[in-house]
Short mmCIF file of C-alpha atoms in Angstrom, two decimals:
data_model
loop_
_atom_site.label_atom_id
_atom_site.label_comp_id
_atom_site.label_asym_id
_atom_site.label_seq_id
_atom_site.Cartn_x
_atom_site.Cartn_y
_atom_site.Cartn_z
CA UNK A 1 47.37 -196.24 -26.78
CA UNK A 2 45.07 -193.84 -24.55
CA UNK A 3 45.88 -195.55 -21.52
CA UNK A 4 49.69 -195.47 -22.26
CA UNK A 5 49.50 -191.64 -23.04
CA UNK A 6 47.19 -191.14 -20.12
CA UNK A 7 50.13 -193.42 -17.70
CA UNK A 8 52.70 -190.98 -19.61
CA UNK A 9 51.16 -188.02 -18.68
CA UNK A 10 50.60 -189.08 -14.95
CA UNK A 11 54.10 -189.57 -14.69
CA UNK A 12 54.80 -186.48 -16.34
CA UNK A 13 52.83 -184.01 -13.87
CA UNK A 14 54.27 -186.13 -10.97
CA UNK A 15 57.47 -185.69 -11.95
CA UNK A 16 57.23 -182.45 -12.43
CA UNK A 17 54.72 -181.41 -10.14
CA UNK A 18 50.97 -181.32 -10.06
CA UNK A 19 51.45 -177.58 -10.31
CA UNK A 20 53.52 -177.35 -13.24
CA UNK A 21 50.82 -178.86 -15.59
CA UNK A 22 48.54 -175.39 -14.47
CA UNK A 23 47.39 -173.69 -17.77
CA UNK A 24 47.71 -169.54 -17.65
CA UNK A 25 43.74 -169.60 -16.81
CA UNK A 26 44.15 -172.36 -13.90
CA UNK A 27 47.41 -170.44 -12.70
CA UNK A 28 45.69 -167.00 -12.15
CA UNK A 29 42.49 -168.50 -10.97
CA UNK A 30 44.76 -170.18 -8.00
CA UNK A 31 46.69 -167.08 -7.43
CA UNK A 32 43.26 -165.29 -6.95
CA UNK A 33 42.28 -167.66 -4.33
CA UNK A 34 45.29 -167.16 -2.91
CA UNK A 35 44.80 -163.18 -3.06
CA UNK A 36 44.10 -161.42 0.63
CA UNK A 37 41.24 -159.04 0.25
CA UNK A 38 43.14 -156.10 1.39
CA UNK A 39 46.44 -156.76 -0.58
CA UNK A 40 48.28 -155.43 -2.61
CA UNK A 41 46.48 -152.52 -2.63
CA UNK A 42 49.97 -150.08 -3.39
CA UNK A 43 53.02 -150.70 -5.14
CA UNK A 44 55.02 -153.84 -4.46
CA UNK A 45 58.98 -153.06 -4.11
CA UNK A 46 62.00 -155.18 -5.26
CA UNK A 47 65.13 -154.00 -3.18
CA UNK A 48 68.51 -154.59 -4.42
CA UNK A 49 71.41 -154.24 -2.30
CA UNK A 50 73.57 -153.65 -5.44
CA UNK A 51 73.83 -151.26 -8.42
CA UNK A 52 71.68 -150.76 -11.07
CA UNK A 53 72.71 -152.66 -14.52
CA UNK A 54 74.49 -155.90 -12.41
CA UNK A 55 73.59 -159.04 -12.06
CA UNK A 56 71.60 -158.76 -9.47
CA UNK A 57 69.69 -155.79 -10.61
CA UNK A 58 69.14 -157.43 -14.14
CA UNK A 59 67.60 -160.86 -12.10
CA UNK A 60 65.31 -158.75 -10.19
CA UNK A 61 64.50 -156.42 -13.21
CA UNK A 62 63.07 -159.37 -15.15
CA UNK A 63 61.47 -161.09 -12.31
CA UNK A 64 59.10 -157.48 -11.25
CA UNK A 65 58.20 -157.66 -15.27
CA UNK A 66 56.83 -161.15 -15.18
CA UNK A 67 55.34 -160.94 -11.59
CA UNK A 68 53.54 -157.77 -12.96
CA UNK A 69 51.96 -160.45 -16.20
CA UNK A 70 50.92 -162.77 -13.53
CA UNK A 71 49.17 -160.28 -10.97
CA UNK A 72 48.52 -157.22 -12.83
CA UNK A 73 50.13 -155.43 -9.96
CA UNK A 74 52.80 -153.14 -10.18
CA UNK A 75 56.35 -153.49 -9.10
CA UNK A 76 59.63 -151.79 -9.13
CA UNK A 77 63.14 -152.23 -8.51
CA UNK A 78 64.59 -149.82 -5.54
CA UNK A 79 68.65 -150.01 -5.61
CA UNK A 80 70.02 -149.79 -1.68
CA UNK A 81 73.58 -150.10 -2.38
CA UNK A 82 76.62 -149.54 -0.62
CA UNK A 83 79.28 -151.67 1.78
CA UNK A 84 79.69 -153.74 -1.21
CA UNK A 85 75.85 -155.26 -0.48
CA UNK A 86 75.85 -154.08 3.89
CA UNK A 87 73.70 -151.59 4.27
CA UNK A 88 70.89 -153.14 1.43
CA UNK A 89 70.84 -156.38 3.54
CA UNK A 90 70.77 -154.46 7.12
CA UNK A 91 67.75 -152.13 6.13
CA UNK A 92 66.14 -155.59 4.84
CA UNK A 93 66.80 -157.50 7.91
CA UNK A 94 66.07 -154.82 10.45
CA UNK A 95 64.49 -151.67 9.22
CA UNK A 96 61.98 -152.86 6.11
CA UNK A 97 58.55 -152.61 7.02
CA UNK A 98 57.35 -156.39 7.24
CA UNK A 99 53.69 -155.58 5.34
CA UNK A 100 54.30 -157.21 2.37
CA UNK A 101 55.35 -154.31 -0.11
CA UNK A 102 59.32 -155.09 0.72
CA UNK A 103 60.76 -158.20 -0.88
CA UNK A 104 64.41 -158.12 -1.22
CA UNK A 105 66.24 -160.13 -4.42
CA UNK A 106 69.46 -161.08 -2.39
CA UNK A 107 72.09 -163.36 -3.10
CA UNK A 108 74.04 -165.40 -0.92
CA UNK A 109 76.39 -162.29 -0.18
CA UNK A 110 73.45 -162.17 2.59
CA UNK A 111 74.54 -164.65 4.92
CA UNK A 112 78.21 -163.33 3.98
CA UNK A 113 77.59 -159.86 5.11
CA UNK A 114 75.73 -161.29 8.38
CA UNK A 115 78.26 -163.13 9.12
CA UNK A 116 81.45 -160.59 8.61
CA UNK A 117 79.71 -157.58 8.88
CA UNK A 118 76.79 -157.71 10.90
CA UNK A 119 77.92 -157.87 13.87
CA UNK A 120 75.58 -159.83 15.25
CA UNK A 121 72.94 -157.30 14.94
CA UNK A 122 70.85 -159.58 12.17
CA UNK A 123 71.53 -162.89 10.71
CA UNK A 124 69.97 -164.49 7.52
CA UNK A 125 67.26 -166.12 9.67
CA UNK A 126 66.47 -162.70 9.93
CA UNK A 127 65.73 -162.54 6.00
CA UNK A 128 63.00 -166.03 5.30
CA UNK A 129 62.84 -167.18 1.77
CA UNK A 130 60.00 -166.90 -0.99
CA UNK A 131 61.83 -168.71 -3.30
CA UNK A 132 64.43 -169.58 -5.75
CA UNK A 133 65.56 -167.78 -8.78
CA UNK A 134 68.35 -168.82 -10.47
CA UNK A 135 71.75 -169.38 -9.94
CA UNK A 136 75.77 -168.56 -11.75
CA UNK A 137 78.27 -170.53 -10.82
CA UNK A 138 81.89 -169.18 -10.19
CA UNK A 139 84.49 -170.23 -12.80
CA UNK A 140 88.34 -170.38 -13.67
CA UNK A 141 89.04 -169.84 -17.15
CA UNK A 142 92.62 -168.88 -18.82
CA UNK A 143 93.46 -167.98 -22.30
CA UNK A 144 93.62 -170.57 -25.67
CA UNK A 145 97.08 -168.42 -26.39
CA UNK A 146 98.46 -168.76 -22.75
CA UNK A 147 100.66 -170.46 -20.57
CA UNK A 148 97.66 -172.92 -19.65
CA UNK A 149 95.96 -173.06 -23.06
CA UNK A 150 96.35 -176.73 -22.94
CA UNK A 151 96.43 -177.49 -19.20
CA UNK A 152 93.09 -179.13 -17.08
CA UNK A 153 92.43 -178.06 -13.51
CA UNK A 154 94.52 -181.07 -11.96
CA UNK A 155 97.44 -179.55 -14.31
CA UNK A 156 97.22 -175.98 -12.98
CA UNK A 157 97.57 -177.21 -9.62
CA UNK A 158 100.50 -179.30 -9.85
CA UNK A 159 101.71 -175.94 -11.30
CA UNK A 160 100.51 -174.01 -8.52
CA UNK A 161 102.48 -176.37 -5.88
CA UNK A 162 105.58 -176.58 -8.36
CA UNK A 163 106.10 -172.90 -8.59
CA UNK A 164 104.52 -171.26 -5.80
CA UNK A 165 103.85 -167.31 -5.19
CA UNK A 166 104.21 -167.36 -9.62
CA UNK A 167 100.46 -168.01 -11.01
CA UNK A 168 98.75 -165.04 -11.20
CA UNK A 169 94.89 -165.27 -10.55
CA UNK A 170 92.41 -162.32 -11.13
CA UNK A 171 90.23 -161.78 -8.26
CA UNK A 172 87.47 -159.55 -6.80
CA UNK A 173 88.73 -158.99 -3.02
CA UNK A 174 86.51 -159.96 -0.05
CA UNK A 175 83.86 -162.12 -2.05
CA UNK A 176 83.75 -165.25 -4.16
CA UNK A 177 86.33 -165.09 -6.21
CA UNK A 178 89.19 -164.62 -3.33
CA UNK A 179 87.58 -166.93 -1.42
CA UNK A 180 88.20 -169.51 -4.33
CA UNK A 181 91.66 -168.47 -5.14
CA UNK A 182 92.47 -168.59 -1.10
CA UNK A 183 90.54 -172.21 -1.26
CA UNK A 184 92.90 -173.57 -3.97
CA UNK A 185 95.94 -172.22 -1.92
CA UNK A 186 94.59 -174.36 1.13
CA UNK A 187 94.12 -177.92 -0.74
CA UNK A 188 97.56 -177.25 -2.31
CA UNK A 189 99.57 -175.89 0.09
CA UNK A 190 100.83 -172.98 -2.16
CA UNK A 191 100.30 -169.68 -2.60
CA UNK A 192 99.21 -167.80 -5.95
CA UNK A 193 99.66 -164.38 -6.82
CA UNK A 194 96.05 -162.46 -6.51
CA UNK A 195 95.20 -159.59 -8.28
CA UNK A 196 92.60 -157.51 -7.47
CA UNK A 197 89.83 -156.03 -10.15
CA UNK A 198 86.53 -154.18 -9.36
CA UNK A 199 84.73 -157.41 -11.01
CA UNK A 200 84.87 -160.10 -13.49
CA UNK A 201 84.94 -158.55 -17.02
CA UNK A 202 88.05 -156.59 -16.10
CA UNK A 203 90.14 -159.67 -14.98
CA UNK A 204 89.36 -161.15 -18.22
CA UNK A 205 90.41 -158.28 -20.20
CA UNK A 206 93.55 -158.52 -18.25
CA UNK A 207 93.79 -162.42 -18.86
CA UNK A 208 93.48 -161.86 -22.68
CA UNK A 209 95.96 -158.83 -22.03
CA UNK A 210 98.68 -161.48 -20.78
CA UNK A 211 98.64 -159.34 -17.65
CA UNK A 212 97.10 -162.71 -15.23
CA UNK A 213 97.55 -166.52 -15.60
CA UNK A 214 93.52 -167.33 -14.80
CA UNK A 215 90.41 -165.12 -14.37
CA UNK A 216 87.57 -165.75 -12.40
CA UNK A 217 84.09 -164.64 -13.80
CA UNK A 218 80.85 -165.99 -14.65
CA UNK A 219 79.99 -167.07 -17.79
CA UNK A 220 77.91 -163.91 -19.14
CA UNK A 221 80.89 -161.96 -18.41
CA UNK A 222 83.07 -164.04 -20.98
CA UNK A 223 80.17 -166.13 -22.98
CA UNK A 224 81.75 -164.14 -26.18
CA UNK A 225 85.44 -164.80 -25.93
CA UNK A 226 84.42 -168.18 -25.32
CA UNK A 227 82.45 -168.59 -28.63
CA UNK A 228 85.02 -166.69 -29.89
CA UNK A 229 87.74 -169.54 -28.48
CA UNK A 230 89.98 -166.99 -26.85
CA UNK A 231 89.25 -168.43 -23.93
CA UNK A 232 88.79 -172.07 -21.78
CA UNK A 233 86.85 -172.78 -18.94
CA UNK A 234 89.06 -174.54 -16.63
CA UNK A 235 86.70 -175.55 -13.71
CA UNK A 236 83.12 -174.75 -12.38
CA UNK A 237 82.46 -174.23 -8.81
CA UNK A 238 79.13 -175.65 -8.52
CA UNK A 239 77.66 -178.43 -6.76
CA UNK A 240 77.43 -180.44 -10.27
CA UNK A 241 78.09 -179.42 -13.60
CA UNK A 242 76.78 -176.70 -15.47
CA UNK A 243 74.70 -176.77 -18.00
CA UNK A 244 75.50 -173.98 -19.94
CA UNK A 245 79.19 -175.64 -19.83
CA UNK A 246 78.48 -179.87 -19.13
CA UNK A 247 81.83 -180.99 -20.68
CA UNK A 248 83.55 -178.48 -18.12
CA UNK A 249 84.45 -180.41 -14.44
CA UNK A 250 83.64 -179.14 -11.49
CA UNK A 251 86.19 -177.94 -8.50
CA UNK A 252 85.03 -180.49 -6.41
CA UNK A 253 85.13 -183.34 -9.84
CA UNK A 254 89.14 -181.93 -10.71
CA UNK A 255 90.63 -182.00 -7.18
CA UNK A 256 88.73 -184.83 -5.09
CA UNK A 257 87.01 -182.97 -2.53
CA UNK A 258 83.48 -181.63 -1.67
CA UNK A 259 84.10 -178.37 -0.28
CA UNK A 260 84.58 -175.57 -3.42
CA UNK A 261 80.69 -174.11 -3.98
CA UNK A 262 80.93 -170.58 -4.93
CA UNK A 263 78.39 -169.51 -6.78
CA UNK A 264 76.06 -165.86 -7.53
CA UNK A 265 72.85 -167.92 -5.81
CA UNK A 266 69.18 -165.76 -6.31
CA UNK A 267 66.55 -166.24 -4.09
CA UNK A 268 63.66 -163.76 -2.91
CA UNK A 269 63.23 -162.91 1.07
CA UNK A 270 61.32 -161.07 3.32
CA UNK A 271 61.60 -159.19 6.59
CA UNK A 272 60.73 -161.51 9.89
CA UNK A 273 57.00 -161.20 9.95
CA UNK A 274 55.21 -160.97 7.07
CA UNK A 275 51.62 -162.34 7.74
CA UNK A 276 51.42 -165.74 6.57
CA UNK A 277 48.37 -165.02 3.96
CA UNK A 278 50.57 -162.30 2.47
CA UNK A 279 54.12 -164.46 2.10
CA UNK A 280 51.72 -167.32 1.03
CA UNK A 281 50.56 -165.25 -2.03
CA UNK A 282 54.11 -163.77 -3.41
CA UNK A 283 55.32 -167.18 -2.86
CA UNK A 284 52.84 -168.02 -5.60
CA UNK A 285 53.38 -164.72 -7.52
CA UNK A 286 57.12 -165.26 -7.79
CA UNK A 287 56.50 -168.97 -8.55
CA UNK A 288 54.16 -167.98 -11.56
CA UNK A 289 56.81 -165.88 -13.26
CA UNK A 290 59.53 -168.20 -12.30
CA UNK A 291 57.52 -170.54 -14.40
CA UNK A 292 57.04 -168.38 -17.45
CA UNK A 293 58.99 -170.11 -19.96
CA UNK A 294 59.58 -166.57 -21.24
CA UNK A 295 61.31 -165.43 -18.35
CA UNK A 296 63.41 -168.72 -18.08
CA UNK A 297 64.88 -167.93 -21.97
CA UNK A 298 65.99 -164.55 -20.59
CA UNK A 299 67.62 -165.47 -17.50
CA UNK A 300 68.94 -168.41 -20.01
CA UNK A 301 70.50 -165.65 -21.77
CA UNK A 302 72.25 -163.92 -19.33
CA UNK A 303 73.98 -167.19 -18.67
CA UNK A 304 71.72 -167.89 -15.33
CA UNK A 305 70.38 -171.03 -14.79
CA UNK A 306 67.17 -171.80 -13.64
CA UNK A 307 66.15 -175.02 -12.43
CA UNK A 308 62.97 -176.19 -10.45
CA UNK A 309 64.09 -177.87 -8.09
CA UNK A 310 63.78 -175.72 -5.53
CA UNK A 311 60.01 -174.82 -5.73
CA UNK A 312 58.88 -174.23 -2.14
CA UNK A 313 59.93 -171.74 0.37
CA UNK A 314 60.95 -174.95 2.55
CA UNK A 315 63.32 -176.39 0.00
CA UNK A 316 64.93 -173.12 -0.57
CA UNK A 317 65.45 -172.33 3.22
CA UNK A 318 66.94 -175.61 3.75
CA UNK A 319 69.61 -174.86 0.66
CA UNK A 320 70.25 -171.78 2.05
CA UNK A 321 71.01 -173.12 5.60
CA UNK A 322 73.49 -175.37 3.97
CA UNK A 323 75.30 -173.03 1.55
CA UNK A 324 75.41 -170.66 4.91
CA UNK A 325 76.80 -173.88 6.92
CA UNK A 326 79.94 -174.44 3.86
CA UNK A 327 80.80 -170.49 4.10
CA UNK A 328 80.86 -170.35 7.87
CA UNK A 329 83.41 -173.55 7.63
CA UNK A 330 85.62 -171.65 4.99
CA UNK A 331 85.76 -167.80 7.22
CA UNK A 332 86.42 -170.52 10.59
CA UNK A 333 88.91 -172.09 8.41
CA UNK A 334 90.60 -168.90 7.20
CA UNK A 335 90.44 -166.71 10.61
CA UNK A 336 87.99 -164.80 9.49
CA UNK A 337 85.38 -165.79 12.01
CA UNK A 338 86.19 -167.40 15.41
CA UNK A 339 85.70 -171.43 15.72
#
């Protein structure tokens, strides 16, 4: 029985990681040896490139608490807002000093606003990854008393290419959610009716208003209606299926294709040149508190989800090459970039 449990156990930690199986005391005793001698010796900054109470602000809120367990050193959250996310990721990528002391909690608006609004001053190569946080996928959801209350995804197309120019979809212009609603109208062929809102929560007020066919939110900005069963989750523009939502199909599942991956996706960067000792040891910081199963219930909570899959810098940089690679296809695609 020993050598079974022991066999279990093995594949256990290797399955997981050798890492994973750290206890708190064998955690901070490698995070030690991973300490410089001359660092951090002054306050270590978060910056987010949007407002204070989002999404973003709330990830990167949580994540300077549980670094701060792990390292005893103090951190806090600077807001840089403004250009819907511009002039956060520009300071990041070209005017943050690169000691160690910036680390910016970025989404993949990033490579968005490099791409469309950068103007080829910076790129996201500009901005290397630390790591992974957590990810929210991008969903369509309509109303248990509407027009679609019994309708799946495959349904609501058909409807879209029978009665063009009619469906009305809730959007936020010039990120995900228009880029979704302008991907549907590409695989079908018709055009729906978009209606702008400053962000989720408001197009699903409007849904259960009657005002719009579909909103498109994430699923902390509707979790109650949802419970409630005013609402249905249509279709989940992830990779795989969520799973906060695993009985919901993806885009990709619904309509045959590969392409739809819209998604709020959290990682940590730095500006170009961090020394390597420095980036070395808030890779294992933010790793730590990425691990506290504490701080995984929260982000649980807010409807994030947090998976390890992506636990080195490498893994993460290679994601985010490919997530750039699908959203440069989609602004070629639509004319907003040249091919």
């Amino acid at each position: 029985m020993r050598k079974v449990l022991g066999v279990v156990a093995a594949v256990l930690v290797l399955a997981s990681g050798s890492a994973f199986a750290e206890t708190e005391a064998e955690m901070r005793a490698r995070l030690k040896s991973l300490q410089p001698k001359d660092y951090p010796v002054q306050t270590i900054e978060f910056v987010v490139v949007y407002p204070a109470g989002g999404g973003m602000d709330t990830t990167a809120r949580l994540l300077a608490k549980y670094v701060e367990k792990h390292t005893d050193h103090r951190v806090i959250v600077v807001n840089k807002t403004g250009g819907s996310g511009l002039i956060g990721h520009t300071y990041l990528a070209t005017q943050a000093k690169n000691d160690g002391y910036t680390v910016g909690i970025v989404a993949n608006g990033a490579w968005s606003d490099a791409m469309l609004k950068g103007q080829g001053k910076w790129s996201h190569k500009d901005l290397p990854p630390i790591g992974f946080i957590n990810y929210d996928p991008v969903t369509w959801l309509v109303s248990t008393e509407g027009p679609f209350k019994d309708k799946s995804m495959a349904d609501v197309v058909a409807a879209i290419k029978a009665k063009p120019g009619t469906v009305k979809v809730a959007v936020v212009p010039g990120l995900s959610f228009e880029f979704l609603a302008e991907q549907i109208e590409g695989l079908t062929g018709s055009k729906v009716i978009k209606v702008p809102f400053q962000g989720g929560a408001p197009g699903v007020t409007a849904l259960l208003g009657g005002h719009v066919d579909i909103a498109t939110g994430f699923l902390a900005e509707y979790r109650g209606h949802l419970d409630a069963g005013k609402v249905k989750v249509l279709a989940v523009a992830g990779e795989e299926r969520s799973p906060n939502l695993p009985n919901v199909p993806t885009f990709n599942e619904a309509l045959g294709v590969k392409t739809i991956v819209w998604s709020a996706w959290r990682f940590a960067v730095l500006p170009k040149g961090v020394a390597p000792e420095r980036r070395r040891y808030l890779e294992a910081a933010l790793d730590a508190a990425l691990r506290d199963p504490e701080l995984v219930a929260e982000y649980k909570k807010t409807g994030a989800i947090v998976e390890r899959k992506l636990a080195t810098a490498a893994q993460v940089e290679a994601e985010v090459e490919k997530l750039a690679r699908l959203e440069r296809e989609f602004f070629v695609n639509t004319g907003r970039l040249p091919k």
